[in-house]
Amino acid sequence: MCLNILAIDMTFSCASIALLKNNSIYTSSLFNFRIKDINIYNCINSLLTSHGIQVQDLDYISFSKGPGNFTGLRISCNIAQGLSLGLNIPILSVSTFILMAEEVSKKKKFNKVIVAMKATKEKFYWGKYKKNKYGFWIGENTEVLLDRKTILKKVNMINSVYISVGSAWSEIPNTSRCIKNIKDITYPNIRYIFPTSLLYIQKNIIFPAHKIEPVYLNKYLS
């Protein structure tokens, strides 16, 4: 399947974009989307033209829908919607946590992952994922915003082996023998959006621009 897919991730303090072309992945350098002189559309155009692609050659737009930073999610969703409407192509909407779980799967050959990301000084994003036999990550229904005390309770309830990743683990003591921390995967890597994006295409899990929404998780459970 030779497709041209543009991917966008702005879920945390830095943003990244990537292009899938002829089964090869090309990524941009990270940039801070809060800097006023950064024109994200220029960054996208530069990435595409440097690899011989014009914007009208794109087949799909894939974006990381969160959980994550409110401003970044709003910007990336708006960009995905604008390109989708302008080019008349569908959107692939992928959980940010799936990017991180997929990186674990590719690097560690392990398919049970817990993601915990710092949201605020006192709150953390949490998600628990397993990959099924068809290659899909199951667990979006577990994504939630929690305080430290509740996460510690969840950690102590884990009774099978998981790999844990994310920026929150430097502040959360891991008291479970079942959870194995991987310290070098703390933020999403845009290149790992494509395995799930291609699965979604195969299963026709695609969306028109007006039906996509970021995942903010702005309410927390205690």
GROMACS .gro file of N, CA and C in nm, residues 3-120:
model
  354
    3LEU      N    1   0.095   0.496  -0.003
    3LEU     CA    2   0.012   0.612   0.023
    3LEU      C    3   0.098   0.728   0.070
    4ASN      N    4   0.049   0.848   0.050
    4ASN     CA    5   0.111   0.968   0.104
    4ASN      C    6   0.026   1.016   0.221
    5ILE      N    7   0.081   1.006   0.342
    5ILE     CA    8   0.008   1.045   0.463
    5ILE      C    9   0.089   1.148   0.539
    6LEU      N   10   0.027   1.261   0.567
    6LEU     CA   11   0.088   1.364   0.652
    6LEU      C   12   0.039   1.343   0.794
    7ALA      N   13   0.132   1.341   0.891
    7ALA     CA   14   0.096   1.322   1.031
    7ALA      C   15   0.137   1.444   1.113
    8ILE      N   16   0.056   1.477   1.212
    8ILE     CA   17   0.078   1.595   1.296
    8ILE      C   18   0.062   1.555   1.442
    9ASP      N   19   0.157   1.597   1.526
    9ASP     CA   20   0.145   1.576   1.671
    9ASP      C   21   0.183   1.703   1.744
   10MET      N   22   0.091   1.757   1.823
   10MET     CA   23   0.118   1.877   1.903
   10MET      C   24   0.062   1.858   2.043
   11THR      N   25   0.071   1.738   2.096
   11THR     CA   26   0.003   1.709   2.222
   11THR      C   27   0.073   1.765   2.344
   12PHE      N   28   0.203   1.793   2.334
   12PHE     CA   29   0.274   1.846   2.450
   12PHE      C   30   0.351   1.972   2.410
   13SER      N   31   0.459   2.006   2.476
   13SER     CA   32   0.520   2.138   2.458
   13SER      C   33   0.583   2.156   2.320
   14CYS      N   34   0.623   2.048   2.258
   14CYS     CA   35   0.681   2.057   2.124
   14CYS      C   36   0.590   1.989   2.024
   15ALA      N   37   0.608   2.024   1.899
   15ALA     CA   38   0.527   1.967   1.793
   15ALA      C   39   0.617   1.896   1.693
   16SER      N   40   0.560   1.803   1.619
   16SER     CA   41   0.635   1.735   1.514
   16SER      C   42   0.540   1.699   1.402
   17ILE      N   43   0.595   1.690   1.282
   17ILE     CA   44   0.519   1.648   1.165
   17ILE      C   45   0.598   1.541   1.094
   18ALA      N   46   0.527   1.456   1.021
   18ALA     CA   47   0.594   1.347   0.951
   18ALA      C   48   0.519   1.316   0.823
   19LEU      N   49   0.591   1.256   0.730
   19LEU     CA   50   0.535   1.217   0.601
   19LEU      C   51   0.564   1.070   0.578
   20LEU      N   52   0.459   0.995   0.546
   20LEU     CA   53   0.476   0.858   0.498
   20LEU      C   54   0.463   0.861   0.346
   21LYS      N   55   0.570   0.822   0.278
   21LYS     CA   56   0.572   0.821   0.132
   21LYS      C   57   0.640   0.693   0.085
   22ASN      N   58   0.571   0.616   0.003
   22ASN     CA   59   0.628   0.491  -0.051
   22ASN      C   60   0.683   0.403   0.061
   23ASN      N   61   0.609   0.396   0.171
   23ASN     CA   62   0.645   0.312   0.286
   23ASN      C   63   0.770   0.359   0.360
   24SER      N   64   0.817   0.480   0.330
   24SER     CA   65   0.928   0.541   0.405
   24SER      C   66   0.873   0.657   0.487
   25ILE      N   67   0.934   0.677   0.605
   25ILE     CA   68   0.887   0.782   0.696
   25ILE      C   69   0.991   0.893   0.703
   26TYR      N   70   0.946   1.016   0.688
   26TYR     CA   71   1.032   1.134   0.697
   26TYR      C   72   0.973   1.226   0.804
   27THR      N   73   1.054   1.266   0.898
   27THR     CA   74   1.005   1.350   1.008
   27THR      C   75   1.076   1.485   1.007
   28SER      N   76   1.006   1.585   1.059
   28SER     CA   77   1.067   1.716   1.076
   28SER      C   78   1.138   1.721   1.210
   29SER      N   79   1.219   1.823   1.229
   29SER     CA   80   1.273   1.847   1.362
   29SER      C   81   1.162   1.900   1.451
   30LEU      N   82   1.177   1.881   1.581
   30LEU     CA   83   1.077   1.931   1.674
   30LEU      C   84   1.081   2.083   1.678
   31PHE      N   85   0.967   2.143   1.701
   31PHE     CA   86   0.963   2.288   1.716
   31PHE      C   87   0.858   2.324   1.819
   32ASN      N   88   0.876   2.439   1.879
   32ASN     CA   89   0.784   2.486   1.983
   32ASN      C   90   0.671   2.563   1.915
   33PHE      N   91   0.549   2.507   1.920
   33PHE     CA   92   0.438   2.570   1.848
   33PHE      C   93   0.390   2.698   1.914
   34ARG      N   94   0.441   2.730   2.035
   34ARG     CA   95   0.400   2.854   2.101
   34ARG      C   96   0.480   2.975   2.052
   35ILE      N   97   0.590   2.952   1.983
   35ILE     CA   98   0.670   3.064   1.933
   35ILE      C   99   0.594   3.132   1.818
   36LYS      N  100   0.572   3.262   1.830
   36LYS     CA  101   0.483   3.332   1.737
   36LYS      C  102   0.534   3.333   1.594
   37ASP      N  103   0.667   3.328   1.574
   37ASP     CA  104   0.717   3.336   1.437
   37ASP      C  105   0.725   3.200   1.369
   38ILE      N  106   0.675   3.095   1.436
   38ILE     CA  107   0.669   2.963   1.373
   38ILE      C  108   0.540   2.952   1.292
   39ASN      N  109   0.552   2.931   1.163
   39ASN     CA  110   0.437   2.910   1.076
   39ASN      C  111   0.428   2.761   1.046
   40ILE      N  112   0.334   2.695   1.107
   40ILE     CA  113   0.326   2.550   1.095
   40ILE      C  114   0.298   2.507   0.952
   41TYR      N  115   0.218   2.585   0.881
   41TYR     CA  116   0.191   2.551   0.741
   41TYR      C  117   0.318   2.557   0.657
   42ASN      N  118   0.405   2.653   0.688
   42ASN     CA  119   0.534   2.659   0.616
   42ASN      C  120   0.620   2.537   0.648
   43CYS      N  121   0.615   2.492   0.774
   43CYS     CA  122   0.690   2.372   0.813
   43CYS      C  123   0.638   2.250   0.738
   44ILE      N  124   0.506   2.239   0.726
   44ILE     CA  125   0.446   2.128   0.652
   44ILE      C  126   0.487   2.134   0.506
   45ASN      N  127   0.477   2.251   0.447
   45ASN     CA  128   0.513   2.266   0.305
   45ASN      C  129   0.659   2.233   0.282
   46SER      N  130   0.746   2.274   0.374
   46SER     CA  131   0.888   2.245   0.360
   46SER      C  132   0.915   2.095   0.365
   47LEU      N  133   0.848   2.025   0.457
   47LEU     CA  134   0.866   1.880   0.467
   47LEU      C  135   0.820   1.811   0.339
   48LEU      N  136   0.705   1.852   0.289
   48LEU     CA  137   0.652   1.788   0.169
   48LEU      C  138   0.740   1.812   0.047
   49THR      N  139   0.776   1.938   0.023
   49THR     CA  140   0.852   1.970  -0.097
   49THR      C  141   0.993   1.911  -0.094
   50SER      N  142   1.049   1.897   0.025
   50SER     CA  143   1.184   1.840   0.034
   50SER      C  144   1.185   1.691  -0.004
   51HIS      N  145   1.066   1.630  -0.007
   51HIS     CA  146   1.057   1.489  -0.045
   51HIS      C  147   0.971   1.468  -0.170
   52GLY      N  148   0.961   1.576  -0.249
   52GLY     CA  149   0.897   1.566  -0.380
   52GLY      C  150   0.747   1.548  -0.377
   53ILE      N  151   0.683   1.600  -0.273
   53ILE     CA  152   0.538   1.587  -0.259
   53ILE      C  153   0.476   1.726  -0.255
   54GLN      N  154   0.367   1.743  -0.328
   54GLN     CA  155   0.286   1.864  -0.316
   54GLN      C  156   0.165   1.832  -0.229
   55VAL      N  157   0.108   1.935  -0.171
   55VAL     CA  158   0.000   1.913  -0.075
   55VAL      C  159  -0.117   1.838  -0.138
   56GLN      N  160  -0.141   1.861  -0.267
   56GLN     CA  161  -0.253   1.793  -0.334
   56GLN      C  162  -0.223   1.645  -0.361
   57ASP      N  163  -0.100   1.601  -0.336
   57ASP     CA  164  -0.065   1.460  -0.352
   57ASP      C  165  -0.097   1.377  -0.229
   58LEU      N  166  -0.138   1.441  -0.120
   58LEU     CA  167  -0.166   1.368   0.003
   58LEU      C  168  -0.295   1.287  -0.009
   59ASP      N  169  -0.292   1.167   0.048
   59ASP     CA  170  -0.409   1.079   0.048
   59ASP      C  171  -0.487   1.088   0.179
   60TYR      N  172  -0.415   1.111   0.289
   60TYR     CA  173  -0.478   1.116   0.421
   60TYR      C  174  -0.403   1.215   0.509
   61ILE      N  175  -0.474   1.267   0.609
   61ILE     CA  176  -0.415   1.343   0.718
   61ILE      C  177  -0.432   1.261   0.845
   62SER      N  178  -0.324   1.238   0.918
   62SER     CA  179  -0.332   1.166   1.046
   62SER      C  180  -0.286   1.260   1.157
   63PHE      N  181  -0.363   1.265   1.266
   63PHE     CA  182  -0.319   1.352   1.374
   63PHE      C  183  -0.335   1.283   1.508
   64SER      N  184  -0.248   1.321   1.600
   64SER     CA  185  -0.249   1.268   1.736
   64SER      C  186  -0.351   1.347   1.816
   65LYS      N  187  -0.459   1.281   1.860
   65LYS     CA  188  -0.575   1.352   1.912
   65LYS      C  189  -0.572   1.375   2.063
   66GLY      N  190  -0.464   1.335   2.131
   66GLY     CA  191  -0.456   1.351   2.275
   66GLY      C  192  -0.476   1.219   2.345
   67PRO      N  193  -0.473   1.223   2.477
   67PRO     CA  194  -0.471   1.337   2.569
   67PRO      C  195  -0.343   1.422   2.555
   68GLY      N  196  -0.356   1.549   2.595
   68GLY     CA  197  -0.240   1.636   2.590
   68GLY      C  198  -0.276   1.782   2.610
   69ASN      N  199  -0.184   1.868   2.571
   69ASN     CA  200  -0.196   2.012   2.589
   69ASN      C  201  -0.315   2.068   2.511
   70PHE      N  202  -0.399   2.147   2.578
   70PHE     CA  203  -0.521   2.199   2.517
   70PHE      C  204  -0.490   2.280   2.390
   71THR      N  205  -0.396   2.373   2.401
   71THR     CA  206  -0.365   2.460   2.287
   71THR      C  207  -0.311   2.380   2.170
   72GLY      N  208  -0.216   2.292   2.197
   72GLY     CA  209  -0.159   2.212   2.090
   72GLY      C  210  -0.261   2.124   2.022
   73LEU      N  211  -0.349   2.062   2.101
   73LEU     CA  212  -0.452   1.977   2.042
   73LEU      C  213  -0.548   2.057   1.956
   74ARG      N  214  -0.585   2.176   2.003
   74ARG     CA  215  -0.677   2.259   1.927
   74ARG      C  216  -0.614   2.301   1.793
   75ILE      N  217  -0.485   2.338   1.798
   75ILE     CA  218  -0.416   2.381   1.675
   75ILE      C  219  -0.406   2.265   1.577
   76SER      N  220  -0.361   2.149   1.626
   76SER     CA  221  -0.341   2.036   1.535
   76SER      C  222  -0.473   1.987   1.477
   77CYS      N  223  -0.579   1.989   1.558
   77CYS     CA  224  -0.710   1.951   1.507
   77CYS      C  225  -0.757   2.048   1.399
   78ASN      N  226  -0.737   2.177   1.422
   78ASN     CA  227  -0.777   2.276   1.323
   78ASN      C  228  -0.699   2.261   1.192
   79ILE      N  229  -0.569   2.233   1.204
   79ILE     CA  230  -0.488   2.213   1.083
   79ILE      C  231  -0.536   2.090   1.007
   80ALA      N  232  -0.559   1.980   1.080
   80ALA     CA  233  -0.606   1.858   1.014
   80ALA      C  234  -0.740   1.882   0.946
   81GLN      N  235  -0.831   1.952   1.013
   81GLN     CA  236  -0.962   1.980   0.954
   81GLN      C  237  -0.949   2.070   0.831
   82GLY      N  238  -0.863   2.171   0.840
   82GLY     CA  239  -0.846   2.263   0.727
   82GLY      C  240  -0.790   2.193   0.604
   83LEU      N  241  -0.689   2.110   0.624
   83LEU     CA  242  -0.630   2.036   0.512
   83LEU      C  243  -0.730   1.935   0.456
   84SER      N  244  -0.802   1.870   0.546
   84SER     CA  245  -0.900   1.770   0.502
   84SER      C  246  -1.008   1.834   0.415
   85LEU      N  247  -1.059   1.947   0.459
   85LEU     CA  248  -1.163   2.015   0.382
   85LEU      C  249  -1.108   2.071   0.251
   86GLY      N  250  -0.988   2.130   0.258
   86GLY     CA  251  -0.929   2.190   0.139
   86GLY      C  252  -0.891   2.089   0.033
   87LEU      N  253  -0.848   1.969   0.077
   87LEU     CA  254  -0.801   1.867  -0.017
   87LEU      C  255  -0.906   1.759  -0.043
   88ASN      N  256  -1.016   1.764   0.032
   88ASN     CA  257  -1.121   1.663   0.020
   88ASN      C  258  -1.067   1.523   0.046
   89ILE      N  259  -0.992   1.509   0.156
   89ILE     CA  260  -0.937   1.379   0.195
   89ILE      C  261  -0.974   1.353   0.342
   90PRO      N  262  -0.984   1.226   0.381
   90PRO     CA  263  -1.026   1.194   0.518
   90PRO      C  264  -0.915   1.209   0.621
   91ILE      N  265  -0.957   1.207   0.748
   91ILE     CA  266  -0.866   1.223   0.861
   91ILE      C  267  -0.858   1.092   0.938
   92LEU      N  268  -0.737   1.060   0.982
   92LEU     CA  269  -0.711   0.947   1.071
   92LEU      C  270  -0.679   1.005   1.207
   93SER      N  271  -0.759   0.972   1.307
   93SER     CA  272  -0.747   1.030   1.440
   93SER      C  273  -0.696   0.923   1.537
   94VAL      N  274  -0.574   0.940   1.588
   94VAL     CA  275  -0.506   0.835   1.666
   94VAL      C  276  -0.474   0.887   1.805
   95SER      N  277  -0.503   0.807   1.907
   95SER     CA  278  -0.469   0.844   2.044
   95SER      C  279  -0.319   0.865   2.059
   96THR      N  280  -0.282   0.970   2.130
   96THR     CA  281  -0.142   0.996   2.160
   96THR      C  282  -0.078   0.878   2.233
   97PHE      N  283  -0.154   0.815   2.320
   97PHE     CA  284  -0.099   0.702   2.396
   97PHE      C  285  -0.069   0.582   2.307
   98ILE      N  286  -0.142   0.569   2.196
   98ILE     CA  287  -0.113   0.460   2.104
   98ILE      C  288   0.024   0.478   2.040
   99LEU      N  289   0.063   0.603   2.013
   99LEU     CA  290   0.198   0.627   1.959
   99LEU      C  291   0.304   0.572   2.054
  100MET      N  292   0.284   0.596   2.183
  100MET     CA  293   0.383   0.554   2.282
  100MET      C  294   0.380   0.403   2.302
  101ALA      N  295   0.260   0.346   2.301
  101ALA     CA  296   0.249   0.200   2.312
  101ALA      C  297   0.312   0.132   2.192
  102GLU      N  298   0.292   0.189   2.074
  102GLU     CA  299   0.349   0.131   1.952
  102GLU      C  300   0.502   0.134   1.953
  103GLU      N  301   0.557   0.240   2.010
  103GLU     CA  302   0.703   0.246   2.021
  103GLU      C  303   0.755   0.135   2.112
  104VAL      N  304   0.684   0.109   2.221
  104VAL     CA  305   0.721  -0.002   2.308
  104VAL      C  306   0.715  -0.134   2.232
  105SER      N  307   0.608  -0.153   2.157
  105SER     CA  308   0.591  -0.277   2.082
  105SER      C  309   0.703  -0.298   1.981
  106LYS      N  310   0.742  -0.193   1.911
  106LYS     CA  311   0.846  -0.204   1.810
  106LYS      C  312   0.984  -0.225   1.872
  107LYS      N  313   1.012  -0.156   1.981
  107LYS     CA  314   1.146  -0.161   2.040
  107LYS      C  315   1.165  -0.276   2.139
  108LYS      N  316   1.060  -0.308   2.212
  108LYS     CA  317   1.071  -0.407   2.320
  108LYS      C  318   0.997  -0.537   2.291
  109LYS      N  319   0.922  -0.542   2.180
  109LYS     CA  320   0.846  -0.662   2.143
  109LYS      C  321   0.751  -0.703   2.256
  110PHE      N  322   0.683  -0.604   2.313
  110PHE     CA  323   0.592  -0.629   2.423
  110PHE      C  324   0.464  -0.550   2.398
  111ASN      N  325   0.349  -0.612   2.425
  111ASN     CA  326   0.222  -0.555   2.381
  111ASN      C  327   0.124  -0.522   2.493
  112LYS      N  328   0.175  -0.497   2.613
  112LYS     CA  329   0.092  -0.450   2.724
  112LYS      C  330   0.162  -0.328   2.784
  113VAL      N  331   0.098  -0.213   2.776
  113VAL     CA  332   0.165  -0.086   2.807
  113VAL      C  333   0.075   0.002   2.892
  114ILE      N  334   0.136   0.064   2.994
  114ILE     CA  335   0.070   0.169   3.072
  114ILE      C  336   0.141   0.301   3.041
  115VAL      N  337   0.061   0.402   3.009
  115VAL     CA  338   0.116   0.536   2.983
  115VAL      C  339   0.069   0.629   3.094
  116ALA      N  340   0.163   0.703   3.152
  116ALA     CA  341   0.129   0.806   3.251
  116ALA      C  342   0.208   0.932   3.216
  117MET      N  343   0.136   1.038   3.186
  117MET     CA  344   0.198   1.164   3.144
  117MET      C  345   0.161   1.275   3.241
  118LYS      N  346   0.256   1.362   3.269
  118LYS     CA  347   0.227   1.475   3.357
  118LYS      C  348   0.139   1.575   3.284
  119ALA      N  349   0.028   1.614   3.349
  119ALA     CA  350  -0.064   1.711   3.291
  119ALA      C  351  -0.049   1.848   3.357
  120THR      N  352  -0.055   1.850   3.492
  120THR     CA  353  -0.033   1.971   3.570
  120THR      C  354   0.055   1.933   3.688
   0.00000   0.00000   0.00000
